[in-house]
Amino acid sequence: MQLKSLAKLRKAKTGRKSSWDTSGRNSDFWIIPPGESAVLGEIEGPGCITHLWMTQQNNYRECLLKFTWDGADSPSILCPLGDFFGLGHSMVNSYQSLLFTASTKHNNTFNSGCALNCYLPMPFTKHAKMELINQSKEPHKQYFYIDYELYDSLPDNFAFAHAEFRRANPFDGWGSKVEVNSPEANIVNKGRDAWDKNYVILETKGRGHYIGCNISVTNLTGTWWGEGDDMIWVDGYKWPPDLHGTGSEDYLNQAWEMQDNKYARNGSSIFEHNTNGYQTSYVHHLENPVHFSNEIKVTIEHGHGNHLRNEMTSVAYWYCQAPTGIIEPPTVDDRLPIQKDEKNDWVR
């Protein structure tokens, strides 16, 4: 909502689903047994989810958020809890953007208490179902708010919110020992090679607009992990693509590598020099979404010409005219973060 709209009366009813203790006591949380799913709320529309608040102490990769719109056969959001809110690697850190915020007193640590907020509008016409799936081996304690509005109708041009998680562990680079920006790395990466071999952030069909992503990198090679151009194809393959960028940090609206900052539309929610090799960066195309009529493929090189072999994960955010199925996340074992041993070596 624009600030100038705050003084305008609207015909809407405000509601909330939350984990409050219905006994009147102070156990304002839910316990979700291992291997089970909890329905956080179901809402009859037309309406729009306006705000999510969630807090927990762990299971940022083990728990999945699952949102399904209008009784669709498959969810439009199916994403690990932490990654959906812009925090990768099961780590927590305080940061602020327009769409997501996080607040913790345990910055740059694994599986610590953290407040998560989402302000991404999520409209629906008939029904919204919000679930949390606990794929960990322990009971999961979750506090939550789901704030929403109900309307008489939605505008004809509204679209459904989507979010999808992907991972490459590691990305299949051809030269992990090749130094970034060296002559050996400066190969040709064009045409179908780029289409087929770049890291894929999003590939979907329908009519809608892509509004950004977060990208998490576990820096196994220890060098600068970027230098990869973003390449986005709209409504089918062509060369050059509709949008062709100049480097990873450039696509993320920074330059000369990433910096330790967290802005409204871009930044580093987790910064690798504070975490010994773990990075999460985000960019949100709020004024400049990428519109597509039939399909879109959003990709980025990992290192120029895809020569690096680091672990990469991402969450893409987009709106689509109809609820659209998304890919299943990897199994819980295949999406847990890579750790280091007592010798500070990566253990996969």
Short mmCIF file of C-alpha atoms in Angstrom, two decimals:
data_model
loop_
_atom_site.label_atom_id
_atom_site.label_comp_id
_atom_site.label_asym_id
_atom_site.label_seq_id
_atom_site.Cartn_x
_atom_site.Cartn_y
_atom_site.Cartn_z
CA MET A 1 0.00 0.00 0.00
CA GLN A 2 1.35 3.42 -0.88
CA LEU A 3 1.64 5.88 1.99
CA LYS A 4 -0.87 8.23 0.37
CA SER A 5 -3.44 5.41 0.56
CA LEU A 6 -3.26 5.16 4.35
CA ALA A 7 -5.72 8.01 4.76
CA LYS A 8 -8.26 6.43 2.39
CA LEU A 9 -11.05 4.23 3.73
CA ARG A 10 -11.36 0.86 2.03
CA LYS A 11 -14.08 -1.77 2.16
CA ALA A 12 -12.23 -4.63 3.81
CA LYS A 13 -12.37 -6.84 6.87
CA THR A 14 -9.18 -7.55 8.80
CA GLY A 15 -8.49 -10.98 10.26
CA ARG A 16 -5.70 -13.01 11.81
CA LYS A 17 -4.71 -16.63 12.27
CA SER A 18 -2.17 -17.16 15.04
CA SER A 19 -0.72 -19.66 17.48
CA TRP A 20 -2.27 -18.03 20.57
CA ASP A 21 -3.05 -20.26 23.53
CA THR A 22 -6.81 -20.82 23.36
CA SER A 23 -6.81 -21.96 27.02
CA GLY A 24 -6.07 -18.37 28.05
CA ARG A 25 -2.59 -19.23 29.33
CA ASN A 26 0.75 -18.24 27.85
CA SER A 27 1.78 -21.25 25.77
CA ASP A 28 1.30 -19.27 22.58
CA PHE A 29 2.96 -21.77 20.27
CA TRP A 30 2.18 -24.94 18.39
CA ILE A 31 4.14 -28.16 18.59
CA ILE A 32 4.35 -30.02 15.28
CA PRO A 33 5.48 -33.66 15.67
CA PRO A 34 8.33 -34.93 13.51
CA GLY A 35 7.22 -35.96 10.05
CA GLU A 36 3.84 -34.24 10.34
CA SER A 37 2.18 -31.19 8.80
CA ALA A 38 0.13 -28.54 10.58
CA VAL A 39 -2.49 -26.35 8.91
CA LEU A 40 -1.66 -22.88 10.19
CA GLY A 41 -4.86 -21.51 8.75
CA GLU A 42 -7.52 -21.75 6.08
CA ILE A 43 -9.29 -18.63 4.84
CA GLU A 44 -12.31 -18.27 2.57
CA GLY A 45 -11.90 -15.49 0.02
CA PRO A 46 -11.83 -13.20 -1.75
CA GLY A 47 -8.96 -11.93 0.32
CA CYS A 48 -5.26 -11.24 0.66
CA ILE A 49 -2.62 -12.26 3.17
CA THR A 50 -0.91 -8.99 4.12
CA HIS A 51 1.69 -10.04 6.70
CA LEU A 52 3.38 -13.14 8.10
CA TRP A 53 5.25 -13.20 11.40
CA MET A 54 6.96 -16.39 12.53
CA THR A 55 9.48 -17.19 15.22
CA GLN A 56 11.22 -20.42 16.13
CA GLN A 57 14.59 -21.62 17.38
CA ASN A 58 15.58 -24.15 14.74
CA ASN A 59 14.66 -26.25 11.69
CA TYR A 60 15.06 -23.43 9.18
CA ARG A 61 15.82 -25.93 6.40
CA GLU A 62 13.94 -28.92 7.83
CA CYS A 63 10.53 -27.21 7.92
CA LEU A 64 8.68 -26.32 4.72
CA LEU A 65 6.13 -23.56 4.23
CA LYS A 66 3.34 -24.75 1.96
CA PHE A 67 0.72 -22.30 0.65
CA THR A 68 -2.04 -23.40 -1.73
CA TRP A 69 -4.44 -21.00 -3.44
CA ASP A 70 -8.06 -21.60 -4.48
CA GLY A 71 -7.98 -25.36 -4.00
CA ALA A 72 -5.29 -25.93 -6.63
CA ASP A 73 -3.90 -29.44 -7.03
CA SER A 74 -0.41 -28.31 -6.01
CA PRO A 75 0.98 -25.51 -3.83
CA SER A 76 2.24 -22.24 -5.23
CA ILE A 77 4.71 -21.83 -2.34
CA LEU A 78 6.74 -24.76 -1.06
CA CYS A 79 9.95 -23.55 0.47
CA PRO A 80 12.22 -24.10 3.49
CA LEU A 81 11.24 -21.76 6.29
CA GLY A 82 14.43 -19.73 6.56
CA ASP A 83 15.07 -19.46 2.83
CA PHE A 84 11.55 -18.17 2.15
CA PHE A 85 12.25 -15.22 4.48
CA GLY A 86 15.63 -14.55 2.86
CA LEU A 87 17.97 -16.42 5.22
CA GLY A 88 19.91 -19.37 3.77
CA HIS A 89 22.09 -22.11 5.27
CA SER A 90 19.86 -22.57 8.37
CA MET A 91 21.50 -19.37 9.66
CA VAL A 92 19.89 -16.35 11.27
CA ASN A 93 20.83 -12.69 11.03
CA SER A 94 19.05 -9.39 11.50
CA TYR A 95 18.24 -7.59 8.26
CA GLN A 96 15.58 -5.40 6.70
CA SER A 97 14.11 -5.15 3.21
CA LEU A 98 10.72 -3.93 2.03
CA LEU A 99 9.39 -7.47 1.53
CA PHE A 100 11.16 -9.37 4.34
CA THR A 101 12.76 -8.63 7.70
CA ALA A 102 14.48 -10.72 10.34
CA SER A 103 15.48 -9.88 13.90
CA THR A 104 17.71 -11.88 16.24
CA LYS A 105 20.23 -11.35 19.04
CA HIS A 106 22.23 -14.33 17.73
CA ASN A 107 23.50 -12.91 14.45
CA ASN A 108 25.35 -15.21 12.04
CA THR A 109 24.65 -18.44 13.90
CA PHE A 110 22.97 -21.69 12.94
CA ASN A 111 19.48 -22.53 14.24
CA SER A 112 18.96 -19.79 16.81
CA GLY A 113 15.84 -17.87 17.79
CA CYS A 114 14.77 -15.33 15.17
CA ALA A 115 11.69 -13.28 14.28
CA LEU A 116 10.76 -13.47 10.60
CA ASN A 117 8.40 -11.10 8.77
CA CYS A 118 6.98 -11.16 5.26
CA TYR A 119 5.02 -8.29 3.66
CA LEU A 120 4.57 -9.90 0.24
CA PRO A 121 0.87 -9.49 -0.72
CA MET A 122 -0.74 -12.88 -1.36
CA PRO A 123 -4.24 -12.53 -2.82
CA PHE A 124 -6.72 -15.33 -3.48
CA THR A 125 -10.29 -15.51 -4.74
CA LYS A 126 -11.82 -18.57 -3.08
CA HIS A 127 -9.58 -20.20 -0.52
CA ALA A 128 -6.13 -19.99 1.04
CA LYS A 129 -4.50 -22.88 2.89
CA MET A 130 -1.28 -22.31 4.82
CA GLU A 131 0.69 -25.28 6.17
CA LEU A 132 4.00 -25.95 7.87
CA ILE A 133 5.61 -29.35 7.29
CA ASN A 134 8.05 -30.60 9.91
CA GLN A 135 10.53 -32.89 8.16
CA SER A 136 12.96 -32.86 11.07
CA LYS A 137 13.46 -35.72 13.53
CA GLU A 138 12.21 -33.74 16.52
CA PRO A 139 9.07 -31.91 17.62
CA HIS A 140 9.07 -28.39 16.22
CA LYS A 141 7.88 -25.37 18.25
CA GLN A 142 6.35 -22.60 16.14
CA TYR A 143 4.89 -19.20 16.98
CA PHE A 144 3.09 -17.40 14.14
CA TYR A 145 0.72 -14.68 12.95
CA ILE A 146 -1.00 -14.67 9.57
CA ASP A 147 -2.68 -11.30 8.99
CA TYR A 148 -5.16 -10.97 6.14
CA GLU A 149 -7.95 -8.91 4.64
CA LEU A 150 -11.27 -10.02 3.12
CA TYR A 151 -13.02 -8.18 0.29
CA ASP A 152 -16.22 -8.33 -1.73
CA SER A 153 -14.11 -8.93 -4.83
CA LEU A 154 -10.61 -8.64 -6.25
CA PRO A 155 -9.65 -6.64 -9.33
CA ASP A 156 -9.60 -8.58 -12.59
CA ASN A 157 -5.86 -8.06 -13.01
CA PHE A 158 -4.75 -9.55 -9.69
CA ALA A 159 -2.21 -12.42 -9.64
CA PHE A 160 -1.23 -15.23 -7.26
CA ALA A 161 2.03 -15.18 -5.29
CA HIS A 162 4.57 -17.95 -5.87
CA ALA A 163 7.91 -18.95 -4.34
CA GLU A 164 10.18 -21.83 -5.33
CA PHE A 165 13.37 -23.26 -3.80
CA ARG A 166 16.20 -24.77 -5.83
CA ARG A 167 19.61 -26.17 -4.93
CA ALA A 168 22.79 -27.39 -6.64
CA ASN A 169 25.19 -29.09 -4.24
CA PRO A 170 27.61 -28.40 -5.69
CA PHE A 171 26.92 -26.59 -8.93
CA ASP A 172 28.49 -28.62 -11.72
CA GLY A 173 31.30 -26.24 -12.66
CA TRP A 174 34.02 -27.35 -15.05
CA GLY A 175 37.03 -25.64 -13.43
CA SER A 176 36.85 -25.09 -9.70
CA LYS A 177 40.64 -24.52 -9.54
CA VAL A 178 40.55 -21.90 -12.29
CA GLU A 179 41.00 -18.44 -10.83
CA VAL A 180 38.17 -15.97 -11.34
CA ASN A 181 38.89 -13.39 -14.06
CA SER A 182 41.91 -15.33 -15.30
CA PRO A 183 42.43 -15.95 -19.05
CA GLU A 184 41.57 -19.63 -18.50
CA ALA A 185 38.14 -18.66 -17.18
CA ASN A 186 37.37 -16.24 -20.01
CA ILE A 187 35.61 -18.73 -22.27
CA VAL A 188 32.66 -18.14 -24.61
CA ASN A 189 29.30 -18.79 -22.95
CA LYS A 190 26.54 -18.00 -25.42
CA GLY A 191 23.46 -19.42 -27.04
CA ARG A 192 22.22 -22.85 -26.10
CA ASP A 193 25.26 -23.48 -23.90
CA ALA A 194 24.15 -20.67 -21.61
CA TRP A 195 20.50 -21.73 -21.79
CA ASP A 196 21.38 -25.32 -20.85
CA LYS A 197 24.26 -24.82 -18.39
CA ASN A 198 23.60 -21.68 -16.34
CA TYR A 199 22.24 -22.05 -12.81
CA VAL A 200 18.43 -21.88 -13.04
CA ILE A 201 16.67 -19.61 -10.56
CA LEU A 202 13.20 -19.95 -12.10
CA GLU A 203 11.62 -21.74 -15.04
CA THR A 204 7.84 -21.59 -15.23
CA LYS A 205 4.92 -21.14 -17.59
CA GLY A 206 1.86 -18.90 -17.57
CA ARG A 207 1.31 -15.16 -17.55
CA GLY A 208 2.84 -13.11 -14.78
CA HIS A 209 5.85 -11.18 -13.57
CA TYR A 210 9.04 -12.18 -11.79
CA ILE A 211 9.85 -9.96 -8.80
CA GLY A 212 13.23 -11.22 -7.63
CA CYS A 213 15.06 -13.84 -5.64
CA ASN A 214 17.56 -14.65 -2.98
CA ILE A 215 20.72 -16.61 -3.76
CA SER A 216 22.77 -18.48 -1.17
CA VAL A 217 26.32 -19.61 -1.80
CA THR A 218 28.52 -21.86 0.31
CA ASN A 219 31.94 -20.73 -0.85
CA LEU A 220 33.71 -24.08 -1.14
CA THR A 221 36.36 -22.74 -3.52
CA GLY A 222 37.27 -19.83 -1.23
CA THR A 223 37.55 -17.32 -4.07
CA TRP A 224 35.13 -14.64 -5.27
CA TRP A 225 32.03 -16.66 -6.13
CA GLY A 226 30.42 -14.23 -8.53
CA GLU A 227 31.40 -12.84 -11.93
CA GLY A 228 28.45 -14.69 -13.48
CA ASP A 229 26.06 -12.81 -15.77
CA ASP A 230 22.32 -13.02 -15.22
CA MET A 231 20.43 -14.12 -18.33
CA ILE A 232 16.63 -14.01 -18.40
CA TRP A 233 14.58 -15.38 -21.28
CA VAL A 234 10.96 -14.23 -21.70
CA ASP A 235 8.48 -16.32 -23.69
CA GLY A 236 10.98 -18.75 -25.16
CA TYR A 237 14.58 -19.14 -26.21
CA LYS A 238 16.38 -16.55 -28.33
CA TRP A 239 19.88 -15.16 -28.44
CA PRO A 240 20.70 -12.83 -26.91
CA PRO A 241 18.18 -13.26 -24.09
CA ASP A 242 15.68 -10.52 -23.35
CA LEU A 243 17.72 -9.43 -20.32
CA HIS A 244 21.50 -9.99 -20.18
CA GLY A 245 23.51 -8.68 -17.25
CA THR A 246 27.18 -8.05 -16.49
CA GLY A 247 27.95 -9.95 -13.28
CA SER A 248 26.50 -11.55 -10.18
CA GLU A 249 27.01 -8.60 -7.86
CA ASP A 250 25.71 -6.31 -10.61
CA TYR A 251 22.47 -8.28 -10.88
CA LEU A 252 22.22 -8.02 -7.09
CA ASN A 253 22.53 -4.22 -7.46
CA GLN A 254 26.00 -3.99 -5.97
CA ALA A 255 29.52 -3.86 -7.47
CA TRP A 256 33.09 -4.95 -6.80
CA GLU A 257 31.83 -8.04 -4.99
CA MET A 258 29.11 -7.90 -2.33
CA GLN A 259 29.20 -5.65 0.73
CA ASP A 260 27.91 -6.03 4.28
CA ASN A 261 24.71 -4.04 3.87
CA LYS A 262 20.99 -4.70 3.75
CA TYR A 263 18.91 -2.27 1.71
CA ALA A 264 15.21 -2.05 0.92
CA ARG A 265 15.51 -3.79 -2.45
CA ASN A 266 18.87 -5.56 -2.35
CA GLY A 267 21.69 -6.57 -0.05
CA SER A 268 23.35 -9.34 1.90
CA SER A 269 21.14 -10.84 4.57
CA ILE A 270 24.11 -13.11 5.39
CA PHE A 271 27.62 -11.89 4.57
CA GLU A 272 30.38 -14.42 3.97
CA HIS A 273 33.15 -12.51 5.76
CA ASN A 274 31.05 -12.64 8.94
CA THR A 275 30.25 -16.34 8.60
CA ASN A 276 33.42 -18.00 7.31
CA GLY A 277 32.11 -18.68 3.83
CA TYR A 278 28.29 -18.54 3.88
CA GLN A 279 26.55 -15.86 1.80
CA THR A 280 22.90 -15.02 1.13
CA SER A 281 22.11 -12.12 -1.19
CA TYR A 282 18.73 -10.80 -2.31
CA VAL A 283 17.33 -8.54 -5.01
CA HIS A 284 13.67 -7.56 -5.33
CA HIS A 285 12.40 -6.06 -8.60
CA LEU A 286 9.61 -3.96 -7.15
CA GLU A 287 9.60 -1.12 -9.68
CA ASN A 288 11.04 -3.23 -12.50
CA PRO A 289 9.46 -6.70 -12.49
CA VAL A 290 10.08 -8.93 -15.50
CA HIS A 291 6.76 -9.48 -17.31
CA PHE A 292 6.04 -12.67 -19.25
CA SER A 293 3.03 -13.78 -21.28
CA ASN A 294 3.69 -17.51 -21.68
CA GLU A 295 6.87 -18.55 -19.89
CA ILE A 296 10.09 -17.33 -18.29
CA LYS A 297 13.52 -18.76 -17.57
CA VAL A 298 15.71 -16.87 -15.08
CA THR A 299 19.34 -18.00 -14.95
CA ILE A 300 22.76 -16.84 -13.79
CA GLU A 301 26.27 -18.06 -14.48
CA HIS A 302 28.27 -19.35 -11.53
CA GLY A 303 31.61 -17.80 -12.19
CA HIS A 304 32.06 -16.62 -15.77
CA GLY A 305 31.14 -19.48 -18.08
CA ASN A 306 29.99 -21.59 -15.10
CA HIS A 307 33.44 -22.73 -14.04
CA LEU A 308 32.98 -22.64 -10.25
CA ARG A 309 31.83 -25.57 -8.12
CA ASN A 310 30.23 -24.05 -5.03
CA GLU A 311 27.00 -25.03 -3.37
CA MET A 312 24.16 -22.78 -4.57
CA THR A 313 20.57 -22.43 -3.47
CA SER A 314 17.92 -19.91 -4.41
CA VAL A 315 14.34 -18.85 -3.87
CA ALA A 316 12.49 -17.17 -6.75
CA TYR A 317 9.44 -14.97 -6.15
CA TRP A 318 6.87 -14.25 -8.84
CA TYR A 319 3.19 -13.61 -9.50
CA CYS A 320 1.13 -15.61 -11.96
CA GLN A 321 -2.36 -15.24 -13.39
CA ALA A 322 -3.33 -18.71 -12.12
CA PRO A 323 -1.94 -20.92 -9.34
CA THR A 324 0.96 -22.75 -10.91
CA GLY A 325 2.72 -25.88 -9.73
CA ILE A 326 6.33 -25.61 -8.60
CA ILE A 327 9.17 -28.09 -8.33
CA GLU A 328 9.51 -30.15 -5.16
CA PRO A 329 12.39 -29.14 -2.89
CA PRO A 330 15.16 -31.69 -2.41
CA THR A 331 14.79 -34.17 0.43
CA VAL A 332 15.60 -32.86 3.87
CA ASP A 333 19.02 -34.57 3.88
CA ASP A 334 19.79 -33.09 0.47
CA ARG A 335 18.99 -29.51 1.49
CA LEU A 336 20.78 -29.29 4.86
CA PRO A 337 23.68 -26.84 4.92
CA ILE A 338 27.25 -27.94 4.39
CA GLN A 339 29.25 -27.72 7.63
CA LYS A 340 32.93 -27.43 8.51
CA ASP A 341 34.89 -29.87 10.66
CA GLU A 342 37.31 -29.10 13.49
CA LYS A 343 40.05 -28.47 10.89
CA ASN A 344 37.87 -25.82 9.19
CA ASP A 345 37.42 -28.04 6.13
CA TRP A 346 34.08 -28.40 4.36
CA VAL A 347 32.27 -31.66 5.08
CA ARG A 348 29.68 -32.57 2.44
#
